[in-house]
Amino acid sequence: MTRFVWRGVLLCAAMVLTVSGCGESGPTAAEAGETLKSHITELMKERHALDVRITDSGGRDIPCGEGKAKRTFAATGRYGTERLESDSLNDLLLGSLSGVAPYRIVEDRGDAPLKLANDDYKTRMTLESPGNGQYAVRGETECLPIS
């Protein structure tokens, strides 16, 4: 083939790839699920949580209808002492979260779980430490396209 034809082929391929990506507006459920998993795992590392245990490994689509799904992930860990209660533990988690990703508070009722969201990553997180030095974090993605 001539150089002119190859240029045309490459130009067409680039246009197809560009157009096919134009309809996408954000992550898929699987991509957001991996991001959520990373955020919660990194949060536990930032807090130097002991005895971290994954209580919901996620990794599967939960149908939301209209070809969309959400993903979940949850973990628990332990603070170095049992003296801290729920609010203090959640405050520690919230402070450490700023080093992981920017989440905003969407619900804070004092002694109730602290609910957070990140609109860019399409993820939500709940800090629900029960007290006695035990951290607990669970999260879920928004309902997002499966592929």
mmCIF file with all atom_site columns, N, CA and C in Angstrom, residues 60-65 68-70 143 146:
data_model
loop_
_atom_site.group_PDB
_atom_site.id
_atom_site.type_symbol
_atom_site.label_atom_id
_atom_site.label_alt_id
_atom_site.label_comp_id
_atom_site.label_asym_id
_atom_site.label_entity_id
_atom_site.label_seq_id
_atom_site.pdbx_PDB_ins_code
_atom_site.Cartn_x
_atom_site.Cartn_y
_atom_site.Cartn_z
_atom_site.occupancy
_atom_site.B_iso_or_equiv
_atom_site.pdbx_formal_charge
_atom_site.auth_seq_id
_atom_site.auth_comp_id
_atom_site.auth_asym_id
_atom_site.auth_atom_id
_atom_site.pdbx_PDB_model_num
ATOM 1  N N  . ARG A 1 60  ? -18.421 -8.576 42.343 1.00 0.00 ? 60  ARG A N  1
ATOM 2  C CA . ARG A 1 60  ? -19.537 -9.072 41.520 1.00 0.00 ? 60  ARG A CA 1
ATOM 3  C C  . ARG A 1 60  ? -20.532 -7.949 41.305 1.00 0.00 ? 60  ARG A C  1
ATOM 4  N N  . ASP A 1 61  ? -21.183 -7.992 40.161 1.00 0.00 ? 61  ASP A N  1
ATOM 5  C CA . ASP A 1 61  ? -22.191 -6.988 39.837 1.00 0.00 ? 61  ASP A CA 1
ATOM 6  C C  . ASP A 1 61  ? -23.479 -7.266 40.592 1.00 0.00 ? 61  ASP A C  1
ATOM 7  N N  . ILE A 1 62  ? -24.050 -6.219 41.171 1.00 0.00 ? 62  ILE A N  1
ATOM 8  C CA . ILE A 1 62  ? -25.367 -6.289 41.802 1.00 0.00 ? 62  ILE A CA 1
ATOM 9  C C  . ILE A 1 62  ? -26.287 -5.485 40.893 1.00 0.00 ? 62  ILE A C  1
ATOM 10 N N  . PRO A 1 63  ? -27.186 -6.156 40.171 1.00 0.00 ? 63  PRO A N  1
ATOM 11 C CA . PRO A 1 63  ? -28.016 -5.463 39.181 1.00 0.00 ? 63  PRO A CA 1
ATOM 12 C C  . PRO A 1 63  ? -28.854 -4.326 39.780 1.00 0.00 ? 63  PRO A C  1
ATOM 13 N N  . CYS A 1 64  ? -28.913 -3.226 39.032 1.00 0.00 ? 64  CYS A N  1
ATOM 14 C CA . CYS A 1 64  ? -29.730 -2.068 39.414 1.00 0.00 ? 64  CYS A CA 1
ATOM 15 C C  . CYS A 1 64  ? -30.807 -1.790 38.379 1.00 0.00 ? 64  CYS A C  1
ATOM 16 N N  . GLY A 1 65  ? -30.837 -2.565 37.306 1.00 0.00 ? 65  GLY A N  1
ATOM 17 C CA . GLY A 1 65  ? -31.791 -2.331 36.229 1.00 0.00 ? 65  GLY A CA 1
ATOM 18 C C  . GLY A 1 65  ? -31.183 -1.520 35.101 1.00 0.00 ? 65  GLY A C  1
ATOM 19 N N  . LYS A 1 68  ? -27.446 -1.668 34.256 1.00 0.00 ? 68  LYS A N  1
ATOM 20 C CA . LYS A 1 68  ? -26.512 -1.083 35.212 1.00 0.00 ? 68  LYS A CA 1
ATOM 21 C C  . LYS A 1 68  ? -26.364 -1.988 36.429 1.00 0.00 ? 68  LYS A C  1
ATOM 22 N N  . ALA A 1 69  ? -25.271 -1.766 37.151 1.00 0.00 ? 69  ALA A N  1
ATOM 23 C CA . ALA A 1 69  ? -25.005 -2.558 38.353 1.00 0.00 ? 69  ALA A CA 1
ATOM 24 C C  . ALA A 1 69  ? -24.181 -1.720 39.316 1.00 0.00 ? 69  ALA A C  1
ATOM 25 N N  . LYS A 1 70  ? -24.093 -2.195 40.537 1.00 0.00 ? 70  LYS A N  1
ATOM 26 C CA . LYS A 1 70  ? -23.198 -1.566 41.507 1.00 0.00 ? 70  LYS A CA 1
ATOM 27 C C  . LYS A 1 70  ? -22.308 -2.647 42.090 1.00 0.00 ? 70  LYS A C  1
ATOM 28 N N  . CYS A 1 143 ? -25.007 3.114  40.790 1.00 0.00 ? 143 CYS A N  1
ATOM 29 C CA . CYS A 1 143 ? -25.437 2.223  39.710 1.00 0.00 ? 143 CYS A CA 1
ATOM 30 C C  . CYS A 1 143 ? -24.802 2.730  38.421 1.00 0.00 ? 143 CYS A C  1
ATOM 31 N N  . ILE A 1 146 ? -22.601 -1.669 33.096 1.00 0.00 ? 146 ILE A N  1
ATOM 32 C CA . ILE A 1 146 ? -21.859 -2.915 33.317 1.00 0.00 ? 146 ILE A CA 1
ATOM 33 C C  . ILE A 1 146 ? -20.622 -2.963 32.434 1.00 0.00 ? 146 ILE A C  1
#
